[in-house]
PDB file of C-alpha atoms and ligand atoms in Angstrom:
ATOM      1  CA  MET A   1     -12.375 -14.232  -8.535  1.00  0.00           C
ATOM      2  CA  ASP A   2      -9.950 -14.542 -11.440  1.00  0.00           C
ATOM      3  CA  GLN A   3      -8.634 -18.114 -11.510  1.00  0.00           C
ATOM      4  CA  THR A   4      -6.264 -17.444 -14.419  1.00  0.00           C
ATOM      5  CA  PRO A   5      -2.740 -18.682 -13.636  1.00  0.00           C
ATOM      6  CA  ALA A   6      -0.159 -15.877 -13.564  1.00  0.00           C
ATOM      7  CA  SER A   7       1.710 -17.377 -16.517  1.00  0.00           C
ATOM      8  CA  SER A   8      -1.256 -17.533 -18.898  1.00  0.00           C
ATOM      9  CA  GLY A   9      -1.727 -15.118 -21.776  1.00  0.00           C
ATOM     10  CA  LEU A  10       0.885 -13.282 -23.796  1.00  0.00           C
ATOM     11  CA  GLN A  11       4.052 -11.818 -22.344  1.00  0.00           C
ATOM     12  CA  LEU A  12       6.912 -10.095 -24.177  1.00  0.00           C
ATOM     13  CA  ASP A  13      10.352  -9.877 -22.688  1.00  0.00           C
ATOM     14  CA  ALA A  14      12.859  -7.434 -24.260  1.00  0.00           C
ATOM     15  CA  LEU A  15      11.720  -8.302 -27.797  1.00  0.00           C
ATOM     16  CA  VAL A  16      13.999  -6.890 -30.500  1.00  0.00           C
ATOM     17  CA  ALA A  17      13.330  -7.373 -34.232  1.00  0.00           C
ATOM     18  CA  GLY A  18      14.001  -5.778 -37.591  1.00  0.00           C
ATOM     19  CA  TYR A  19      15.193  -6.390 -41.125  1.00  0.00           C
ATOM     20  CA  GLY A  20      18.786  -7.224 -41.973  1.00  0.00           C
ATOM     21  CA  GLY A  21      20.875  -5.047 -39.707  1.00  0.00           C
ATOM     22  CA  GLN A  22      18.090  -2.495 -39.198  1.00  0.00           C
ATOM     23  CA  ARG A  23      16.443  -2.656 -35.792  1.00  0.00           C
ATOM     24  CA  VAL A  24      12.747  -1.700 -35.909  1.00  0.00           C
ATOM     25  CA  ILE A  25      11.404  -3.056 -32.613  1.00  0.00           C
ATOM     26  CA  GLY A  26      13.756  -1.869 -29.933  1.00  0.00           C
ATOM     27  CA  GLY A  27      13.332  -4.114 -26.926  1.00  0.00           C
ATOM     28  CA  ILE A  28       9.638  -4.308 -26.046  1.00  0.00           C
ATOM     29  CA  SER A  29       8.557  -5.800 -22.750  1.00  0.00           C
ATOM     30  CA  LEU A  30       4.928  -6.358 -21.914  1.00  0.00           C
ATOM     31  CA  PRO A  31       3.530  -7.827 -18.711  1.00  0.00           C
ATOM     32  CA  ALA A  32       1.129 -10.717 -19.319  1.00  0.00           C
ATOM     33  CA  VAL A  33      -2.009  -9.809 -21.283  1.00  0.00           C
ATOM     34  CA  ALA A  34      -4.862 -12.053 -20.167  1.00  0.00           C
ATOM     35  CA  PRO A  35      -6.425 -14.742 -22.368  1.00  0.00           C
ATOM     36  CA  GLY A  36      -9.837 -13.704 -23.674  1.00  0.00           C
ATOM     37  CA  SER A  37      -8.717 -10.108 -24.228  1.00  0.00           C
ATOM     38  CA  LEU A  38      -9.151  -8.053 -27.367  1.00  0.00           C
ATOM     39  CA  VAL A  39      -6.130  -5.775 -27.589  1.00  0.00           C
ATOM     40  CA  ALA A  40      -5.582  -2.975 -30.108  1.00  0.00           C
ATOM     41  CA  LEU A  41      -2.098  -2.291 -31.431  1.00  0.00           C
ATOM     42  CA  VAL A  42      -2.083   1.310 -32.628  1.00  0.00           C
ATOM     43  CA  GLY A  43       0.496   3.848 -33.664  1.00  0.00           C
ATOM     44  CA  PRO A  44       1.513   6.023 -36.603  1.00  0.00           C
ATOM     45  CA  ASN A  45       2.557   4.712 -40.010  1.00  0.00           C
ATOM     46  CA  ALA A  46       5.941   2.973 -39.828  1.00  0.00           C
ATOM     47  CA  ALA A  47       5.815   2.777 -36.015  1.00  0.00           C
ATOM     48  CA  GLY A  48       6.543  -0.948 -36.269  1.00  0.00           C
ATOM     49  CA  LYS A  49       3.122  -2.541 -35.749  1.00  0.00           C
ATOM     50  CA  SER A  50       3.444  -5.087 -38.577  1.00  0.00           C
ATOM     51  CA  THR A  51       7.020  -5.810 -37.584  1.00  0.00           C
ATOM     52  CA  LEU A  52       5.986  -6.471 -33.995  1.00  0.00           C
ATOM     53  CA  LEU A  53       3.167  -8.806 -35.074  1.00  0.00           C
ATOM     54  CA  LYS A  54       5.532 -10.709 -37.393  1.00  0.00           C
ATOM     55  CA  ALA A  55       8.116 -10.981 -34.621  1.00  0.00           C
ATOM     56  CA  ILE A  56       5.530 -12.375 -32.191  1.00  0.00           C
ATOM     57  CA  ALA A  57       4.372 -14.815 -34.890  1.00  0.00           C
ATOM     58  CA  GLY A  58       7.962 -16.034 -35.283  1.00  0.00           C
ATOM     59  CA  LEU A  59       8.179 -14.815 -38.887  1.00  0.00           C
ATOM     60  CA  LEU A  60      11.201 -12.548 -38.306  1.00  0.00           C
ATOM     61  CA  PRO A  61      14.506 -13.200 -36.600  1.00  0.00           C
ATOM     62  CA  ALA A  62      14.161 -11.695 -33.120  1.00  0.00           C
ATOM     63  CA  SER A  63      15.888 -11.649 -29.778  1.00  0.00           C
ATOM     64  CA  GLY A  64      14.143 -11.556 -26.437  1.00  0.00           C
ATOM     65  CA  ARG A  65      11.223 -13.803 -25.595  1.00  0.00           C
ATOM     66  CA  VAL A  66       7.615 -14.298 -26.615  1.00  0.00           C
ATOM     67  CA  LEU A  67       5.816 -16.265 -23.911  1.00  0.00           C
ATOM     68  CA  LEU A  68       2.365 -17.665 -24.549  1.00  0.00           C
ATOM     69  CA  ASP A  69       0.695 -19.363 -21.598  1.00  0.00           C
ATOM     70  CA  GLY A  70       4.146 -19.543 -20.036  1.00  0.00           C
ATOM     71  CA  ALA A  71       5.775 -21.321 -23.012  1.00  0.00           C
ATOM     72  CA  ASP A  72       8.686 -19.668 -24.826  1.00  0.00           C
ATOM     73  CA  MET A  73       7.565 -19.718 -28.458  1.00  0.00           C
ATOM     74  CA  ALA A  74      11.160 -19.943 -29.723  1.00  0.00           C
ATOM     75  CA  THR A  75      11.576 -23.324 -28.047  1.00  0.00           C
ATOM     76  CA  LEU A  76       8.536 -24.902 -29.709  1.00  0.00           C
ATOM     77  CA  PRO A  77       8.652 -26.821 -32.990  1.00  0.00           C
ATOM     78  CA  THR A  78       7.316 -24.663 -35.857  1.00  0.00           C
ATOM     79  CA  ARG A  79       4.249 -26.848 -36.248  1.00  0.00           C
ATOM     80  CA  GLU A  80       3.271 -26.399 -32.603  1.00  0.00           C
ATOM     81  CA  ARG A  81       3.870 -22.657 -32.777  1.00  0.00           C
ATOM     82  CA  LEU A  82       1.649 -22.432 -35.858  1.00  0.00           C
ATOM     83  CA  ARG A  83      -1.031 -24.313 -33.978  1.00  0.00           C
ATOM     84  CA  ARG A  84      -0.978 -21.846 -31.104  1.00  0.00           C
ATOM     85  CA  ILE A  85      -0.579 -18.611 -33.060  1.00  0.00           C
ATOM     86  CA  GLY A  86      -2.785 -17.478 -35.941  1.00  0.00           C
ATOM     87  CA  TYR A  87      -1.516 -14.592 -38.080  1.00  0.00           C
ATOM     88  CA  LEU A  88      -3.382 -12.498 -40.645  1.00  0.00           C
ATOM     89  CA  PRO A  89      -0.980 -10.376 -42.707  1.00  0.00           C
ATOM     90  CA  GLN A  90      -1.734  -6.812 -43.731  1.00  0.00           C
ATOM     91  CA  ALA A  91      -1.880  -7.717 -47.454  1.00  0.00           C
ATOM     92  CA  LEU A  92      -5.214  -9.044 -48.680  1.00  0.00           C
ATOM     93  CA  PRO A  93      -5.418 -12.744 -49.606  1.00  0.00           C
ATOM     94  CA  GLN A  94      -4.502 -13.471 -53.236  1.00  0.00           C
ATOM     95  CA  PRO A  95      -7.309 -13.569 -55.831  1.00  0.00           C
ATOM     96  CA  THR A  96      -6.748 -17.221 -56.789  1.00  0.00           C
ATOM     97  CA  SER A  97      -9.200 -19.628 -58.431  1.00  0.00           C
ATOM     98  CA  LEU A  98      -9.777 -21.392 -55.082  1.00  0.00           C
ATOM     99  CA  LEU A  99     -13.172 -21.255 -53.426  1.00  0.00           C
ATOM    100  CA  ALA A 100     -13.365 -19.546 -50.041  1.00  0.00           C
ATOM    101  CA  TYR A 101     -14.414 -22.888 -48.540  1.00  0.00           C
ATOM    102  CA  GLU A 102     -11.279 -24.529 -49.947  1.00  0.00           C
ATOM    103  CA  ILE A 103      -9.143 -21.821 -48.311  1.00  0.00           C
ATOM    104  CA  TRP A 104     -10.676 -22.610 -44.943  1.00  0.00           C
ATOM    105  CA  GLN A 105     -10.342 -26.359 -45.497  1.00  0.00           C
ATOM    106  CA  SER A 106      -6.673 -26.094 -46.404  1.00  0.00           C
ATOM    107  CA  ALA A 107      -6.016 -23.930 -43.310  1.00  0.00           C
ATOM    108  CA  LEU A 108      -7.458 -26.720 -41.172  1.00  0.00           C
ATOM    109  CA  ARG A 109      -5.582 -29.471 -43.049  1.00  0.00           C
ATOM    110  CA  ALA A 110      -2.340 -27.582 -42.406  1.00  0.00           C
ATOM    111  CA  GLY A 111      -2.988 -26.438 -38.855  1.00  0.00           C
ATOM    112  CA  ARG A 112      -5.443 -28.934 -37.388  1.00  0.00           C
ATOM    113  CA  SER A 113      -4.671 -32.212 -39.105  1.00  0.00           C
ATOM    114  CA  GLU A 114      -5.420 -34.024 -35.839  1.00  0.00           C
ATOM    115  CA  TRP A 115      -9.063 -32.994 -35.955  1.00  0.00           C
ATOM    116  CA  PRO A 116     -11.464 -35.507 -37.551  1.00  0.00           C
ATOM    117  CA  ALA A 117     -13.270 -34.372 -40.719  1.00  0.00           C
ATOM    118  CA  GLU A 118     -16.543 -33.719 -38.863  1.00  0.00           C
ATOM    119  CA  ARG A 119     -14.814 -31.418 -36.376  1.00  0.00           C
ATOM    120  CA  ARG A 120     -13.152 -29.501 -39.194  1.00  0.00           C
ATOM    121  CA  ALA A 121     -16.473 -29.100 -41.001  1.00  0.00           C
ATOM    122  CA  ALA A 122     -18.100 -27.906 -37.765  1.00  0.00           C
ATOM    123  CA  ALA A 123     -15.294 -25.383 -37.197  1.00  0.00           C
ATOM    124  CA  ILE A 124     -15.864 -23.916 -40.657  1.00  0.00           C
ATOM    125  CA  GLU A 125     -19.602 -23.818 -40.086  1.00  0.00           C
ATOM    126  CA  GLN A 126     -19.082 -21.969 -36.819  1.00  0.00           C
ATOM    127  CA  VAL A 127     -16.733 -19.310 -38.150  1.00  0.00           C
ATOM    128  CA  VAL A 128     -18.993 -18.784 -41.167  1.00  0.00           C
ATOM    129  CA  ALA A 129     -21.911 -18.195 -38.803  1.00  0.00           C
ATOM    130  CA  GLU A 130     -19.886 -15.925 -36.472  1.00  0.00           C
ATOM    131  CA  LEU A 131     -18.714 -13.711 -39.325  1.00  0.00           C
ATOM    132  CA  ASP A 132     -21.896 -13.961 -41.406  1.00  0.00           C
ATOM    133  CA  LEU A 133     -20.044 -15.355 -44.445  1.00  0.00           C
ATOM    134  CA  ALA A 134     -22.481 -17.979 -45.740  1.00  0.00           C
ATOM    135  CA  ALA A 135     -22.781 -16.112 -49.044  1.00  0.00           C
ATOM    136  CA  LEU A 136     -19.040 -16.367 -49.746  1.00  0.00           C
ATOM    137  CA  GLY A 137     -18.219 -20.042 -49.096  1.00  0.00           C
ATOM    138  CA  LEU A 138     -18.696 -21.270 -52.654  1.00  0.00           C
ATOM    139  CA  ARG A 139     -17.337 -18.179 -54.391  1.00  0.00           C
ATOM    140  CA  ARG A 140     -13.924 -18.148 -56.118  1.00  0.00           C
ATOM    141  CA  MET A 141     -11.366 -15.833 -54.515  1.00  0.00           C
ATOM    142  CA  ASP A 142     -10.671 -14.120 -57.847  1.00  0.00           C
ATOM    143  CA  GLU A 143     -14.349 -13.223 -58.112  1.00  0.00           C
ATOM    144  CA  LEU A 144     -14.531 -11.543 -54.693  1.00  0.00           C
ATOM    145  CA  SER A 145     -14.082  -7.878 -53.825  1.00  0.00           C
ATOM    146  CA  GLY A 146     -11.116  -6.773 -51.709  1.00  0.00           C
ATOM    147  CA  GLY A 147     -13.254  -6.521 -48.588  1.00  0.00           C
ATOM    148  CA  GLN A 148     -14.778  -9.962 -49.203  1.00  0.00           C
ATOM    149  CA  ARG A 149     -11.306 -11.478 -49.584  1.00  0.00           C
ATOM    150  CA  GLN A 150     -10.257  -9.798 -46.350  1.00  0.00           C
ATOM    151  CA  MET A 151     -13.195 -11.457 -44.572  1.00  0.00           C
ATOM    152  CA  VAL A 152     -12.230 -14.855 -46.037  1.00  0.00           C
ATOM    153  CA  GLY A 153      -8.679 -14.315 -44.753  1.00  0.00           C
ATOM    154  CA  LEU A 154      -9.942 -13.417 -41.307  1.00  0.00           C
ATOM    155  CA  ALA A 155     -12.058 -16.571 -41.177  1.00  0.00           C
ATOM    156  CA  GLN A 156      -8.996 -18.547 -42.310  1.00  0.00           C
ATOM    157  CA  ALA A 157      -7.030 -17.247 -39.299  1.00  0.00           C
ATOM    158  CA  ILE A 158      -9.830 -17.845 -36.789  1.00  0.00           C
ATOM    159  CA  VAL A 159     -10.971 -21.277 -37.960  1.00  0.00           C
ATOM    160  CA  ARG A 160      -7.829 -23.072 -36.724  1.00  0.00           C
ATOM    161  CA  ALA A 161      -8.691 -21.954 -33.162  1.00  0.00           C
ATOM    162  CA  PRO A 162      -5.268 -20.634 -32.160  1.00  0.00           C
ATOM    163  CA  ARG A 163      -4.671 -19.416 -28.579  1.00  0.00           C
ATOM    164  CA  LEU A 164      -3.303 -16.134 -29.931  1.00  0.00           C
ATOM    165  CA  LEU A 165      -4.676 -14.312 -32.979  1.00  0.00           C
ATOM    166  CA  LEU A 166      -2.422 -11.666 -34.528  1.00  0.00           C
ATOM    167  CA  LEU A 167      -4.421  -9.603 -37.006  1.00  0.00           C
ATOM    168  CA  ASP A 168      -2.708  -6.911 -39.044  1.00  0.00           C
ATOM    169  CA  GLU A 169      -5.299  -4.287 -39.998  1.00  0.00           C
ATOM    170  CA  PRO A 170      -8.133  -6.790 -40.552  1.00  0.00           C
ATOM    171  CA  THR A 171     -10.614  -3.975 -41.250  1.00  0.00           C
ATOM    172  CA  SER A 172      -8.535  -1.954 -43.737  1.00  0.00           C
ATOM    173  CA  ALA A 173     -10.705  -2.940 -46.743  1.00  0.00           C
ATOM    174  CA  LEU A 174     -14.053  -3.036 -44.938  1.00  0.00           C
ATOM    175  CA  ASP A 175     -16.996  -0.674 -44.942  1.00  0.00           C
ATOM    176  CA  LEU A 176     -18.522   0.699 -41.725  1.00  0.00           C
ATOM    177  CA  ARG A 177     -20.918  -2.176 -41.160  1.00  0.00           C
ATOM    178  CA  TRP A 178     -18.251  -4.861 -41.599  1.00  0.00           C
ATOM    179  CA  GLN A 179     -15.765  -2.984 -39.428  1.00  0.00           C
ATOM    180  CA  LEU A 180     -18.296  -3.164 -36.590  1.00  0.00           C
ATOM    181  CA  THR A 181     -19.093  -6.811 -37.356  1.00  0.00           C
ATOM    182  CA  VAL A 182     -15.422  -7.791 -37.245  1.00  0.00           C
ATOM    183  CA  LEU A 183     -14.544  -5.996 -34.012  1.00  0.00           C
ATOM    184  CA  ASP A 184     -17.748  -7.118 -32.293  1.00  0.00           C
ATOM    185  CA  THR A 185     -17.201 -10.715 -33.438  1.00  0.00           C
ATOM    186  CA  LEU A 186     -13.591 -10.690 -32.304  1.00  0.00           C
ATOM    187  CA  ARG A 187     -14.600  -9.425 -28.881  1.00  0.00           C
ATOM    188  CA  ARG A 188     -17.273 -12.101 -28.502  1.00  0.00           C
ATOM    189  CA  HIS A 189     -14.920 -14.779 -29.860  1.00  0.00           C
ATOM    190  CA  ALA A 190     -12.170 -13.751 -27.428  1.00  0.00           C
ATOM    191  CA  ARG A 191     -14.542 -13.809 -24.462  1.00  0.00           C
ATOM    192  CA  ALA A 192     -16.187 -17.111 -25.427  1.00  0.00           C
ATOM    193  CA  THR A 193     -13.050 -19.094 -26.262  1.00  0.00           C
ATOM    194  CA  GLY A 194     -10.298 -17.449 -24.196  1.00  0.00           C
ATOM    195  CA  THR A 195      -8.441 -16.563 -27.392  1.00  0.00           C
ATOM    196  CA  LEU A 196      -6.204 -13.537 -27.043  1.00  0.00           C
ATOM    197  CA  CYS A 197      -6.640 -11.233 -30.055  1.00  0.00           C
ATOM    198  CA  LEU A 198      -3.986  -8.639 -30.826  1.00  0.00           C
ATOM    199  CA  VAL A 199      -5.244  -6.418 -33.629  1.00  0.00           C
ATOM    200  CA  ALA A 200      -3.356  -3.657 -35.432  1.00  0.00           C
ATOM    201  CA  VAL A 201      -5.816  -0.885 -36.312  1.00  0.00           C
ATOM    202  CA  HIS A 202      -5.583   2.744 -37.355  1.00  0.00           C
ATOM    203  CA  ASP A 203      -9.129   3.624 -36.328  1.00  0.00           C
ATOM    204  CA  LEU A 204      -8.787   4.750 -32.722  1.00  0.00           C
ATOM    205  CA  ASN A 205     -12.559   4.899 -32.308  1.00  0.00           C
ATOM    206  CA  LEU A 206     -12.867   1.205 -33.114  1.00  0.00           C
ATOM    207  CA  ALA A 207     -10.026   0.513 -30.690  1.00  0.00           C
ATOM    208  CA  ALA A 208     -11.646   2.610 -27.956  1.00  0.00           C
ATOM    209  CA  ARG A 209     -15.078   1.094 -28.430  1.00  0.00           C
ATOM    210  CA  PHE A 210     -14.269  -2.594 -28.644  1.00  0.00           C
ATOM    211  CA  CYS A 211     -10.859  -3.295 -27.133  1.00  0.00           C
ATOM    212  CA  ASP A 212     -10.005  -4.125 -23.551  1.00  0.00           C
ATOM    213  CA  GLN A 213      -6.537  -2.678 -23.887  1.00  0.00           C
ATOM    214  CA  VAL A 214      -4.647  -0.427 -26.248  1.00  0.00           C
ATOM    215  CA  LEU A 215      -0.928  -0.765 -26.937  1.00  0.00           C
ATOM    216  CA  VAL A 216       0.538   2.373 -28.484  1.00  0.00           C
ATOM    217  CA  LEU A 217       3.652   1.840 -30.559  1.00  0.00           C
ATOM    218  CA  HIS A 218       5.884   4.800 -31.435  1.00  0.00           C
ATOM    219  CA  HIS A 219       9.250   4.542 -33.183  1.00  0.00           C
ATOM    220  CA  GLY A 220       9.417   0.819 -32.393  1.00  0.00           C
ATOM    221  CA  ALA A 221       8.836   1.269 -28.656  1.00  0.00           C
ATOM    222  CA  LEU A 222       5.785   0.920 -26.457  1.00  0.00           C
ATOM    223  CA  ALA A 223       4.680   4.499 -25.703  1.00  0.00           C
ATOM    224  CA  ALA A 224       1.670   3.493 -23.588  1.00  0.00           C
ATOM    225  CA  ALA A 225      -0.419   0.448 -22.684  1.00  0.00           C
ATOM    226  CA  GLY A 226      -3.687   0.133 -20.807  1.00  0.00           C
ATOM    227  CA  ALA A 227      -7.440   0.643 -20.932  1.00  0.00           C
ATOM    228  CA  PRO A 228      -8.576   2.904 -23.826  1.00  0.00           C
ATOM    229  CA  ALA A 229      -9.984   5.609 -21.549  1.00  0.00           C
ATOM    230  CA  GLN A 230      -6.682   5.879 -19.708  1.00  0.00           C
ATOM    231  CA  ILE A 231      -4.437   5.747 -22.753  1.00  0.00           C
ATOM    232  CA  LEU A 232      -6.198   7.750 -25.462  1.00  0.00           C
ATOM    233  CA  THR A 233      -5.658  11.282 -24.205  1.00  0.00           C
ATOM    234  CA  PRO A 234      -5.120  14.544 -26.131  1.00  0.00           C
ATOM    235  CA  ALA A 235      -1.571  14.687 -24.760  1.00  0.00           C
ATOM    236  CA  LEU A 236      -0.730  11.217 -26.080  1.00  0.00           C
ATOM    237  CA  LEU A 237      -2.344  11.891 -29.461  1.00  0.00           C
ATOM    238  CA  ARG A 238      -0.269  15.036 -29.815  1.00  0.00           C
ATOM    239  CA  GLN A 239       2.935  13.332 -28.719  1.00  0.00           C
ATOM    240  CA  VAL A 240       2.552  10.186 -30.827  1.00  0.00           C
ATOM    241  CA  TYR A 241       0.519  11.267 -33.882  1.00  0.00           C
ATOM    242  CA  GLY A 242       1.317  14.982 -33.980  1.00  0.00           C
ATOM    243  CA  VAL A 243      -2.352  15.991 -33.989  1.00  0.00           C
ATOM    244  CA  ARG A 244      -4.485  18.233 -31.865  1.00  0.00           C
ATOM    245  CA  ALA A 245      -7.407  16.070 -30.837  1.00  0.00           C
ATOM    246  CA  ARG A 246     -10.281  15.920 -28.401  1.00  0.00           C
ATOM    247  CA  VAL A 247     -11.353  12.752 -26.620  1.00  0.00           C
ATOM    248  CA  GLU A 248     -15.048  12.888 -25.779  1.00  0.00           C
ATOM    249  CA  THR A 249     -17.867  10.573 -24.801  1.00  0.00           C
ATOM    250  CA  CYS A 250     -20.645  10.468 -27.402  1.00  0.00           C
ATOM    251  CA  SER A 251     -24.389  10.330 -26.734  1.00  0.00           C
ATOM    252  CA  GLN A 252     -24.203   6.510 -26.888  1.00  0.00           C
ATOM    253  CA  GLY A 253     -21.547   6.458 -24.160  1.00  0.00           C
ATOM    254  CA  HIS A 254     -18.653   5.531 -26.479  1.00  0.00           C
ATOM    255  CA  LEU A 255     -15.273   7.191 -26.233  1.00  0.00           C
ATOM    256  CA  MET A 256     -14.599   9.181 -29.422  1.00  0.00           C
ATOM    257  CA  VAL A 257     -11.341  10.601 -30.700  1.00  0.00           C
ATOM    258  CA  LEU A 258     -11.916  13.768 -32.733  1.00  0.00           C
ATOM    259  CA  ALA A 259      -8.823  14.941 -34.575  1.00  0.00           C
ATOM    260  CA  ASP A 260      -9.056  18.711 -35.109  1.00  0.00           C
ATOM    261  CA  ALA A 261      -5.779  19.546 -36.828  1.00  0.00           C
ATOM    262  CA  THR A 262      -2.199  18.546 -37.232  1.00  0.00           C
ATOM    263  CA  ALA A 263       0.009  20.070 -34.583  1.00  0.00           C
ATOM    264  CA  SER A 264       1.548  22.278 -37.225  1.00  0.00           C
ATOM    265  CA  ALA A 265       2.739  25.253 -35.189  1.00  0.00           C
ATOM    266  CA  ALA A 266       6.527  25.186 -34.995  1.00  0.00           C
ATOM    267  CA  SER A 267       6.383  24.903 -31.228  1.00  0.00           C
ATOM    268  CA  ASP A 268       4.337  21.724 -31.187  1.00  0.00           C
ATOM    269  CA  SER A 269       5.163  19.965 -34.449  1.00  0.00           C
ATOM    270  CA  VAL A 270       6.015  16.278 -34.181  1.00  0.00           C
ATOM    271  CA  PRO A 271       8.244  14.711 -36.856  1.00  0.00           C
ATOM    272  CA  SER A 272       6.390  12.063 -38.865  1.00  0.00           C
ATOM    273  CA  PRO A 273       8.180   8.730 -39.329  1.00  0.00           C
ATOM    274  CA  LEU A 274       7.100   8.889 -42.994  1.00  0.00           C
ATOM    275  CA  ALA A 275       9.033  12.159 -43.339  1.00  0.00           C
ATOM    276  CA  ALA A 276      12.137  10.809 -41.601  1.00  0.00           C
ATOM    277  CA  THR A 277      15.249  10.483 -43.738  1.00  0.00           C
ATOM    278  CA  PRO A 278      16.742   6.978 -43.679  1.00  0.00           C
TER     279      PRO A 278
HETATM  280  N1  ATP B   1      10.649  -5.966 -45.396  1.00  0.00           N
HETATM  281  C1  ATP B   1      11.205  -4.860 -44.883  1.00  0.00           C
HETATM  282  N2  ATP B   1      12.526  -4.597 -45.078  1.00  0.00           N
HETATM  283  C2  ATP B   1      13.108  -3.492 -44.544  1.00  0.00           C
HETATM  284  N3  ATP B   1      12.439  -2.590 -43.795  1.00  0.00           N
HETATM  285  C3  ATP B   1      11.128  -2.797 -43.578  1.00  0.00           C
HETATM  286  C4  ATP B   1      10.450  -3.926 -44.103  1.00  0.00           C
HETATM  287  N4  ATP B   1       9.156  -3.868 -43.727  1.00  0.00           N
HETATM  288  C5  ATP B   1       9.034  -2.736 -42.996  1.00  0.00           C
HETATM  289  N5  ATP B   1      10.217  -2.099 -42.899  1.00  0.00           N
HETATM  290  C6  ATP B   1      10.468  -0.853 -42.166  1.00  0.00           C
HETATM  291  O1  ATP B   1      10.175  -1.072 -40.793  1.00  0.00           O
HETATM  292  C7  ATP B   1       9.553   0.083 -40.233  1.00  0.00           C
HETATM  293  C8  ATP B   1       8.243  -0.317 -39.575  1.00  0.00           C
HETATM  294  O2  ATP B   1       7.375  -0.819 -40.589  1.00  0.00           O
HETATM  295  P1  ATP B   1       6.016  -1.545 -40.205  1.00  0.00           P
HETATM  296  O3  ATP B   1       5.432  -2.084 -41.467  1.00  0.00           O
HETATM  297  O4  ATP B   1       6.266  -2.490 -39.105  1.00  0.00           O
HETATM  298  O5  ATP B   1       5.172  -0.295 -39.662  1.00  0.00           O
HETATM  299  P2  ATP B   1       3.622  -0.188 -39.337  1.00  0.00           P
HETATM  300  O6  ATP B   1       3.508   0.458 -37.999  1.00  0.00           O
HETATM  301  O7  ATP B   1       2.947  -1.503 -39.514  1.00  0.00           O
HETATM  302  O8  ATP B   1       3.181   0.841 -40.458  1.00  0.00           O
HETATM  303  P3  ATP B   1       1.788   1.088 -41.251  1.00  0.00           P
HETATM  304  O9  ATP B   1       0.811   1.635 -40.258  1.00  0.00           O
HETATM  305  O10 ATP B   1       2.195   2.119 -42.252  1.00  0.00           O
HETATM  306  O11 ATP B   1       1.354  -0.221 -41.858  1.00  0.00           O
HETATM  307  C9  ATP B   1       9.404   1.117 -41.348  1.00  0.00           C
HETATM  308  O12 ATP B   1      10.439   2.056 -41.250  1.00  0.00           O
HETATM  309  C10 ATP B   1       9.559   0.277 -42.614  1.00  0.00           C
HETATM  310  O13 ATP B   1      10.139   1.051 -43.642  1.00  0.00           O
END
């Protein structure tokens, strides 16, 4: 039986956020998502995925509440919030002269100063093993490829062992093999540690294959939330993305989204947020 207390995990209560006077996230409420879950945040370009992740991370002015394990994040000192929430931005880490290992060390100095040196070294060793990054530790960031820097950034977010990991398109620069490695590792990591991982991704097949839940964002609102097989339907893909798509089970038993065409006929066209006039 599930012994998880009702208040554990992530809960959003009428969360509103945006930039200046412009509201982007229009009052999102989400019943508690359980610790140990891997959750995909999907939706079209400009739907508000990055904005929502930044608002949950406390990086944007927001109204409403973000509750993590029952605690209102807005009431916590910044340092404590940073300890509980790890955030990987969409932009790749800068190509500086620092070594990857130094990046991970400085993340721990900033976020886990209470840990003794041996524990910090062990945490780095563990994340390096989980993500298969031994070859990168002693390489300078400005000598790494974009995908390699993205992996270093991901390890930087994970190594501090936050309760909630917010990852904004962590696979955007990665090839097929590393996309699978990252999603598989995140799922294992979530299960093993109870970390809740909320991951913005565009690849619906990765979301369907690895994630426990999918949150679909559309025009700054939650259009659907639930298990991939329930949420990723042709009707939703047409409504939210403006595409005609099939959702089928492949020979390996994985749910696959196959986009056939844009819904271009006048009767079923869906306005793209990228085409919207300000
Ligand atoms: N710094 C900013 N200042 C003003 N508006 C912004 C800013 N960042 C994003 N926006 C606007 O907020 C809206 C949502 O952007 P956001 O980056 O959250 O979308 P997204 O779903 O992450 O998109 P994508 O999939 O293209 O990365 C867009 O209309 C965008 O133009």
